[in-house]
Short mmCIF file of the C-alpha atoms (twelve columns), coordinates in Angstrom:
data_MODEL
# 
_entry.id   MODEL 
# 
loop_
_atom_site.group_PDB 
_atom_site.id 
_atom_site.type_symbol 
_atom_site.label_atom_id 
_atom_site.label_alt_id 
_atom_site.label_comp_id 
_atom_site.label_asym_id 
_atom_site.label_seq_id 
_atom_site.Cartn_x 
_atom_site.Cartn_y 
_atom_site.Cartn_z 
_atom_site.pdbx_PDB_model_num 
ATOM 1   C CA . MET A 1   0.000   0.000   0.000  1 
ATOM 2   C CA . THR A 2   1.287   3.481   -0.863 1 
ATOM 3   C CA . GLU A 3   0.918   5.726   2.172  1 
ATOM 4   C CA . SER A 4   1.943   9.350   2.442  1 
ATOM 5   C CA . ALA A 5   5.295   10.247  3.960  1 
ATOM 6   C CA . GLY A 6   3.458   12.050  6.756  1 
ATOM 7   C CA . LEU A 7   1.391   8.977   7.633  1 
ATOM 8   C CA . ARG A 8   4.455   6.752   7.663  1 
ATOM 9   C CA . ALA A 9   6.258   9.280   9.843  1 
ATOM 10  C CA . GLY A 10  3.340   9.215   12.272 1 
ATOM 11  C CA . TYR A 11  3.457   5.434   12.483 1 
ATOM 12  C CA . PHE A 12  7.228   5.521   12.942 1 
ATOM 13  C CA . ALA A 13  6.874   7.959   15.831 1 
ATOM 14  C CA . ALA A 14  4.133   5.853   17.437 1 
ATOM 15  C CA . ALA A 15  6.196   2.688   17.039 1 
ATOM 16  C CA . ALA A 16  9.207   4.401   18.593 1 
ATOM 17  C CA . ALA A 17  7.146   4.957   21.736 1 
ATOM 18  C CA . VAL A 18  5.034   1.785   21.802 1 
ATOM 19  C CA . ARG A 19  7.584   -0.904  21.002 1 
ATOM 20  C CA . PRO A 20  10.076  -0.129  23.797 1 
ATOM 21  C CA . THR A 21  7.192   0.152   26.261 1 
ATOM 22  C CA . LEU A 22  5.744   -3.222  25.298 1 
ATOM 23  C CA . ASN A 23  9.187   -4.821  25.327 1 
ATOM 24  C CA . ALA A 24  9.700   -3.519  28.863 1 
ATOM 25  C CA . LEU A 25  6.301   -4.805  30.019 1 
ATOM 26  C CA . MET A 26  6.494   -8.323  28.600 1 
ATOM 27  C CA . ALA A 27  8.428   -10.834 26.593 1 
ATOM 28  C CA . LYS A 28  6.910   -11.736 23.226 1 
ATOM 29  C CA . GLU A 29  6.629   -14.909 21.215 1 
ATOM 30  C CA . TRP A 30  5.327   -14.726 17.652 1 
ATOM 31  C CA . GLN A 31  4.498   -17.774 15.574 1 
ATOM 32  C CA . GLY A 32  3.373   -17.991 11.948 1 
ATOM 33  C CA . THR A 33  4.369   -14.502 10.806 1 
ATOM 34  C CA . GLU A 34  5.174   -16.042 7.402  1 
ATOM 35  C CA . ASN A 35  1.407   -16.489 6.916  1 
ATOM 36  C CA . LEU A 36  0.853   -12.739 6.497  1 
ATOM 37  C CA . PRO A 37  0.284   -11.997 2.767  1 
ATOM 38  C CA . GLU A 38  2.104   -9.315  0.825  1 
ATOM 39  C CA . GLY A 39  -1.041  -7.545  -0.433 1 
ATOM 40  C CA . GLY A 40  -4.274  -6.517  1.256  1 
ATOM 41  C CA . PHE A 41  -5.630  -8.785  3.983  1 
ATOM 42  C CA . ILE A 42  -7.945  -8.879  6.972  1 
ATOM 43  C CA . LEU A 43  -6.404  -10.025 10.252 1 
ATOM 44  C CA . CYS A 44  -9.012  -11.356 12.688 1 
ATOM 45  C CA . ALA A 45  -7.933  -11.784 16.301 1 
ATOM 46  C CA . ASN A 46  -9.352  -12.849 19.647 1 
ATOM 47  C CA . HIS A 47  -9.665  -10.136 22.309 1 
ATOM 48  C CA . VAL A 48  -8.443  -10.830 25.848 1 
ATOM 49  C CA . SER A 49  -6.880  -7.565  27.075 1 
ATOM 50  C CA . ASN A 50  -7.058  -3.817  26.549 1 
ATOM 51  C CA . LEU A 51  -3.413  -4.055  25.477 1 
ATOM 52  C CA . ASP A 52  -4.336  -6.264  22.511 1 
ATOM 53  C CA . PRO A 53  -4.407  -3.479  19.880 1 
ATOM 54  C CA . LEU A 54  -0.929  -2.272  20.830 1 
ATOM 55  C CA . ALA A 55  0.487   -5.803  20.787 1 
ATOM 56  C CA . VAL A 56  -1.153  -6.780  17.483 1 
ATOM 57  C CA . GLY A 57  -0.238  -3.431  15.937 1 
ATOM 58  C CA . HIS A 58  3.364   -3.997  17.039 1 
ATOM 59  C CA . LEU A 59  3.384   -7.422  15.387 1 
ATOM 60  C CA . VAL A 60  1.860   -6.242  12.108 1 
ATOM 61  C CA . TYR A 61  4.057   -3.145  11.885 1 
ATOM 62  C CA . SER A 62  7.170   -5.231  12.564 1 
ATOM 63  C CA . GLN A 63  6.301   -7.372  9.535  1 
ATOM 64  C CA . GLY A 64  6.270   -4.341  7.246  1 
ATOM 65  C CA . HIS A 65  2.544   -3.495  7.216  1 
ATOM 66  C CA . LEU A 66  0.804   -0.416  8.567  1 
ATOM 67  C CA . PRO A 67  -2.022  -1.648  10.840 1 
ATOM 68  C CA . TYR A 68  -5.490  -0.168  10.303 1 
ATOM 69  C CA . PHE A 69  -7.976  -1.015  13.038 1 
ATOM 70  C CA . LEU A 70  -11.748 -0.942  13.003 1 
ATOM 71  C CA . ALA A 71  -12.457 0.628   16.402 1 
ATOM 72  C CA . LYS A 72  -15.495 1.794   18.342 1 
ATOM 73  C CA . ALA A 73  -16.534 5.281   17.274 1 
ATOM 74  C CA . GLU A 74  -16.588 6.339   20.937 1 
ATOM 75  C CA . LEU A 75  -12.791 6.029   21.125 1 
ATOM 76  C CA . PHE A 76  -12.462 8.775   18.535 1 
ATOM 77  C CA . GLN A 77  -14.208 11.178  20.920 1 
ATOM 78  C CA . LEU A 78  -11.626 10.751  23.686 1 
ATOM 79  C CA . PRO A 79  -9.116  13.538  24.356 1 
ATOM 80  C CA . VAL A 80  -5.688  12.892  22.801 1 
ATOM 81  C CA . VAL A 81  -6.539  9.291   21.862 1 
ATOM 82  C CA . GLY A 82  -9.212  10.369  19.386 1 
ATOM 83  C CA . GLY A 83  -6.866  12.776  17.662 1 
ATOM 84  C CA . LEU A 84  -4.147  10.151  17.344 1 
ATOM 85  C CA . LEU A 85  -6.562  7.595   15.911 1 
ATOM 86  C CA . THR A 86  -7.808  10.094  13.355 1 
ATOM 87  C CA . ARG A 87  -4.343  11.222  12.282 1 
ATOM 88  C CA . MET A 88  -3.258  7.614   11.830 1 
ATOM 89  C CA . ARG A 89  -6.331  6.905   9.645  1 
ATOM 90  C CA . GLN A 90  -7.859  4.333   11.954 1 
ATOM 91  C CA . ILE A 91  -11.467 3.502   11.068 1 
ATOM 92  C CA . PRO A 92  -14.357 4.385   13.422 1 
ATOM 93  C CA . VAL A 93  -17.291 1.983   13.635 1 
ATOM 94  C CA . ASP A 94  -20.627 3.601   14.406 1 
ATOM 95  C CA . ARG A 95  -22.914 0.656   15.133 1 
ATOM 96  C CA . ALA A 96  -25.915 2.943   15.481 1 
ATOM 97  C CA . ARG A 97  -25.618 3.603   11.747 1 
ATOM 98  C CA . GLY A 98  -25.001 -0.042  10.872 1 
ATOM 99  C CA . GLY A 99  -21.241 0.266   10.349 1 
ATOM 100 C CA . ASN A 100 -21.592 0.734   6.588  1 
ATOM 101 C CA . GLU A 101 -19.337 3.807   6.401  1 
ATOM 102 C CA . SER A 102 -16.568 1.960   8.214  1 
ATOM 103 C CA . LEU A 103 -16.860 -0.960  5.812  1 
ATOM 104 C CA . LEU A 104 -16.473 1.416   2.869  1 
ATOM 105 C CA . ALA A 105 -13.361 2.951   4.432  1 
ATOM 106 C CA . ALA A 106 -11.928 -0.496  5.184  1 
ATOM 107 C CA . ASN A 107 -12.671 -1.612  1.638  1 
ATOM 108 C CA . GLN A 108 -10.583 1.273   0.304  1 
ATOM 109 C CA . VAL A 109 -7.641  0.329   2.534  1 
ATOM 110 C CA . LEU A 110 -7.842  -3.267  1.291  1 
ATOM 111 C CA . ALA A 111 -8.142  -2.168  -2.346 1 
ATOM 112 C CA . ASP A 112 -4.897  -0.240  -1.866 1 
ATOM 113 C CA . GLY A 113 -3.184  -3.366  -0.480 1 
ATOM 114 C CA . GLY A 114 -3.398  -2.443  3.216  1 
ATOM 115 C CA . ALA A 115 -3.911  -4.518  6.339  1 
ATOM 116 C CA . ILE A 116 -7.190  -4.284  8.265  1 
ATOM 117 C CA . ILE A 117 -7.309  -5.631  11.822 1 
ATOM 118 C CA . ILE A 118 -10.677 -6.664  13.266 1 
ATOM 119 C CA . TYR A 119 -11.757 -8.178  16.560 1 
ATOM 120 C CA . PRO A 120 -14.832 -10.110 15.369 1 
ATOM 121 C CA . GLU A 121 -16.198 -10.349 18.923 1 
ATOM 122 C CA . ALA A 122 -16.283 -6.513  18.988 1 
ATOM 123 C CA . THR A 123 -15.341 -6.459  22.677 1 
ATOM 124 C CA . LEU A 124 -13.185 -8.246  25.235 1 
ATOM 125 C CA . THR A 125 -14.285 -11.839 25.574 1 
ATOM 126 C CA . LEU A 126 -16.785 -12.525 28.337 1 
ATOM 127 C CA . ASP A 127 -16.172 -16.269 28.228 1 
ATOM 128 C CA . PRO A 128 -15.280 -17.367 31.785 1 
ATOM 129 C CA . ASP A 129 -12.191 -19.177 30.493 1 
ATOM 130 C CA . LEU A 130 -11.287 -16.505 27.927 1 
ATOM 131 C CA . TRP A 131 -12.094 -18.565 24.838 1 
ATOM 132 C CA . PRO A 132 -13.372 -16.695 21.746 1 
ATOM 133 C CA . MET A 133 -17.044 -15.747 21.841 1 
ATOM 134 C CA . LYS A 134 -19.725 -15.708 19.184 1 
ATOM 135 C CA . ALA A 135 -18.730 -13.151 16.541 1 
ATOM 136 C CA . LYS A 136 -20.434 -10.172 14.988 1 
ATOM 137 C CA . THR A 137 -20.707 -10.424 11.196 1 
ATOM 138 C CA . GLY A 138 -18.745 -7.332  10.111 1 
ATOM 139 C CA . ALA A 139 -15.491 -9.185  9.430  1 
ATOM 140 C CA . ALA A 140 -17.309 -11.843 7.414  1 
ATOM 141 C CA . ARG A 141 -19.216 -9.221  5.407  1 
ATOM 142 C CA . LEU A 142 -16.032 -7.328  4.556  1 
ATOM 143 C CA . ALA A 143 -14.190 -10.522 3.655  1 
ATOM 144 C CA . LEU A 144 -16.928 -11.850 1.389  1 
ATOM 145 C CA . LYS A 145 -17.412 -8.506  -0.359 1 
ATOM 146 C CA . THR A 146 -13.717 -7.857  -1.026 1 
ATOM 147 C CA . GLY A 147 -12.396 -11.369 -1.601 1 
ATOM 148 C CA . VAL A 148 -9.144  -10.631 0.257  1 
ATOM 149 C CA . PRO A 149 -7.551  -13.285 2.499  1 
ATOM 150 C CA . VAL A 150 -8.778  -13.541 6.083  1 
ATOM 151 C CA . ILE A 151 -5.919  -14.439 8.420  1 
ATOM 152 C CA . PRO A 152 -6.697  -15.764 11.948 1 
ATOM 153 C CA . LEU A 153 -4.559  -14.638 14.872 1 
ATOM 154 C CA . ALA A 154 -4.742  -15.983 18.424 1 
ATOM 155 C CA . GLN A 155 -3.056  -14.361 21.394 1 
ATOM 156 C CA . TRP A 156 -2.510  -15.542 24.923 1 
ATOM 157 C CA . GLY A 157 -0.612  -14.349 27.976 1 
ATOM 158 C CA . ILE A 158 -1.152  -10.639 27.474 1 
ATOM 159 C CA . HIS A 159 -4.258  -10.875 29.673 1 
ATOM 160 C CA . GLU A 160 -1.895  -11.655 32.571 1 
ATOM 161 C CA . VAL A 161 -0.067  -8.389  31.955 1 
ATOM 162 C CA . MET A 162 -3.286  -6.365  31.726 1 
ATOM 163 C CA . PRO A 163 -6.361  -8.274  32.966 1 
ATOM 164 C CA . ARG A 164 -9.815  -7.122  31.955 1 
ATOM 165 C CA . GLN A 165 -10.599 -5.117  35.082 1 
ATOM 166 C CA . ALA A 166 -7.055  -3.867  35.763 1 
ATOM 167 C CA . LYS A 167 -6.356  -0.127  35.789 1 
ATOM 168 C CA . ALA A 168 -2.642  -0.569  35.061 1 
ATOM 169 C CA . PRO A 169 -0.333  -3.300  33.757 1 
ATOM 170 C CA . ARG A 170 1.202   -5.848  36.130 1 
ATOM 171 C CA . LEU A 171 4.943   -5.381  35.977 1 
ATOM 172 C CA . TRP A 172 6.085   -8.395  37.995 1 
ATOM 173 C CA . PRO A 173 6.653   -11.246 37.462 1 
ATOM 174 C CA . ARG A 174 7.576   -10.673 33.833 1 
ATOM 175 C CA . ARG A 175 5.150   -12.488 31.534 1 
ATOM 176 C CA . THR A 176 5.160   -13.586 27.906 1 
ATOM 177 C CA . ALA A 177 2.576   -12.441 25.379 1 
ATOM 178 C CA . SER A 178 2.242   -15.081 22.674 1 
ATOM 179 C CA . ALA A 179 0.632   -14.702 19.263 1 
ATOM 180 C CA . ARG A 180 0.057   -17.355 16.638 1 
ATOM 181 C CA . ILE A 181 -0.952  -16.567 13.050 1 
ATOM 182 C CA . GLY A 182 -2.727  -19.197 10.981 1 
ATOM 183 C CA . THR A 183 -3.276  -19.769 7.290  1 
ATOM 184 C CA . PRO A 184 -6.159  -18.087 5.405  1 
ATOM 185 C CA . VAL A 185 -9.688  -19.081 6.444  1 
ATOM 186 C CA . PRO A 186 -11.392 -21.036 3.607  1 
ATOM 187 C CA . LEU A 187 -14.271 -18.860 2.429  1 
ATOM 188 C CA . GLU A 188 -14.147 -19.374 -1.343 1 
ATOM 189 C CA . ASP A 189 -17.360 -21.410 -1.513 1 
ATOM 190 C CA . LEU A 190 -19.290 -18.643 0.261  1 
ATOM 191 C CA . ARG A 191 -18.070 -15.718 -1.828 1 
ATOM 192 C CA . ALA A 192 -20.375 -16.404 -4.756 1 
ATOM 193 C CA . SER A 193 -23.451 -16.474 -2.515 1 
ATOM 194 C CA . ALA A 194 -25.787 -13.673 -1.537 1 
ATOM 195 C CA . LEU A 195 -24.906 -12.131 1.821  1 
ATOM 196 C CA . THR A 196 -27.767 -13.703 3.708  1 
ATOM 197 C CA . ARG A 197 -27.812 -14.188 7.438  1 
ATOM 198 C CA . ASP A 198 -27.002 -17.880 7.002  1 
ATOM 199 C CA . VAL A 199 -23.973 -17.153 4.827  1 
ATOM 200 C CA . LEU A 200 -22.640 -14.432 7.131  1 
ATOM 201 C CA . ASP A 201 -23.123 -16.660 10.180 1 
ATOM 202 C CA . ALA A 202 -21.347 -19.532 8.445  1 
ATOM 203 C CA . ALA A 203 -18.406 -17.313 7.447  1 
ATOM 204 C CA . SER A 204 -18.231 -15.753 10.928 1 
ATOM 205 C CA . GLU A 205 -18.135 -19.154 12.581 1 
ATOM 206 C CA . ARG A 206 -15.384 -20.356 10.246 1 
ATOM 207 C CA . ILE A 207 -13.325 -17.318 11.226 1 
ATOM 208 C CA . MET A 208 -13.872 -17.882 14.945 1 
ATOM 209 C CA . SER A 209 -13.171 -21.605 14.604 1 
ATOM 210 C CA . ALA A 210 -9.852  -20.807 12.913 1 
ATOM 211 C CA . ILE A 211 -8.916  -18.374 15.689 1 
ATOM 212 C CA . THR A 212 -9.954  -20.924 18.309 1 
ATOM 213 C CA . GLY A 213 -7.813  -23.588 16.669 1 
ATOM 214 C CA . GLU A 214 -4.742  -21.352 16.850 1 
ATOM 215 C CA . LEU A 215 -5.561  -20.514 20.467 1 
ATOM 216 C CA . GLU A 216 -5.819  -24.211 21.333 1 
ATOM 217 C CA . ALA A 217 -2.283  -24.623 20.009 1 
ATOM 218 C CA . LEU A 218 -1.046  -21.684 22.104 1 
ATOM 219 C CA . ARG A 219 -2.788  -22.858 25.273 1 
ATOM 220 C CA . GLY A 220 -2.035  -26.532 24.746 1 
ATOM 221 C CA . GLU A 221 -5.592  -27.577 25.515 1 
ATOM 222 C CA . PRO A 222 -8.858  -28.105 23.632 1 
ATOM 223 C CA . ALA A 223 -11.572 -25.478 23.723 1 
ATOM 224 C CA . PRO A 224 -14.838 -26.431 25.423 1 
ATOM 225 C CA . GLU A 225 -17.846 -27.390 23.354 1 
ATOM 226 C CA . GLY A 226 -19.957 -24.525 22.119 1 
ATOM 227 C CA . ARG A 227 -19.229 -20.813 22.031 1 
ATOM 228 C CA . TRP A 228 -20.060 -18.150 24.592 1 
ATOM 229 C CA . ASN A 229 -23.001 -15.999 23.561 1 
ATOM 230 C CA . PRO A 230 -22.825 -12.611 25.332 1 
ATOM 231 C CA . ARG A 231 -26.565 -12.101 24.820 1 
ATOM 232 C CA . THR A 232 -27.507 -15.204 26.792 1 
ATOM 233 C CA . ALA A 233 -24.388 -15.297 29.029 1 
ATOM 234 C CA . ARG A 234 -23.781 -18.984 28.378 1 
ATOM 235 C CA . ARG A 235 -22.003 -21.305 25.992 1 
ATOM 236 C CA . GLU A 236 -24.174 -22.526 23.166 1 
ATOM 237 C CA . LEU A 237 -23.597 -25.285 20.668 1 
ATOM 238 C CA . ILE A 238 -22.885 -23.954 17.208 1 
ATOM 239 C CA . SER A 239 -26.072 -24.071 15.189 1 
ATOM 240 C CA . GLY A 240 -27.494 -22.558 12.029 1 
ATOM 241 C CA . ARG A 241 -27.445 -23.385 8.354  1 
ATOM 242 C CA . GLN A 242 -24.071 -23.833 6.665  1 
ATOM 243 C CA . ASP A 243 -25.583 -24.020 3.162  1 
ATOM 244 C CA . PRO A 244 -24.444 -20.907 1.252  1 
ATOM 245 C CA . GLY A 245 -27.486 -21.176 -0.959 1 
ATOM 246 C CA . GLY A 246 -29.911 -21.005 1.933  1 
ATOM 247 C CA . SER A 247 -32.320 -18.171 2.474  1 
ATOM 248 C CA . GLY A 248 -31.959 -15.604 5.200  1 
ATOM 249 C CA . THR A 249 -32.064 -11.943 6.092  1 
ATOM 250 C CA . GLU A 250 -29.079 -9.836  5.121  1 
ATOM 251 C CA . ARG A 251 -27.337 -8.208  8.075  1 
ATOM 252 C CA . GLY A 252 -25.969 -4.709  7.919  1 
ATOM 253 C CA . THR A 253 -24.241 -4.211  11.267 1 
ATOM 254 C CA . LEU A 254 -20.830 -4.971  12.638 1 
# 
């Protein structure tokens, strides 16, 4: 992707501050970085800590890509943070409007060969054991519309540095934040189908299953049956039609 010199300078300055800080807070272990494509791609990750965006951004930037996040629109209203996000061309998601503007902006980044990073769960996982939850459909919609590769990324250990309810990182003992990148999620058979609810659900579940598989490898244990549904506050067995030709209602929200 061809970015302006000013944008690259902004990323360089941010990296100069973020990378030493993260390196001081934790050790890092990255696996599968060779699976990141050269051109445009969507990186879908699980979400276990408020430090996740910095850690994933660090990883992506270190592999030669500028990371573009889809982030809650509310973050862009915060003092200092909002200005930084805007200057670095991060993409606000306004769910009240269906997220369509953010998808258009993300589509342009991908068309230019950029890297979009999405947390399909749209929030920190609420699963009691920190396994990936049921996903929103925004990542699947963007992937099926653009045809770019969807790369799953699992991370583990960073939640020990900055747990969900913590106000500040834990500095001692020193912990390791691990990340594992998988191969592209197979979505080819769904891309020729209409974006019905069934198709989007099927694509979303494939993405989350791929992330879960990488997380199982990092954690060295199998995930429990089912997936946590934040609406019902319980794990539910995966259900729904997997037939891309099935009927359904098209979704328009992230």
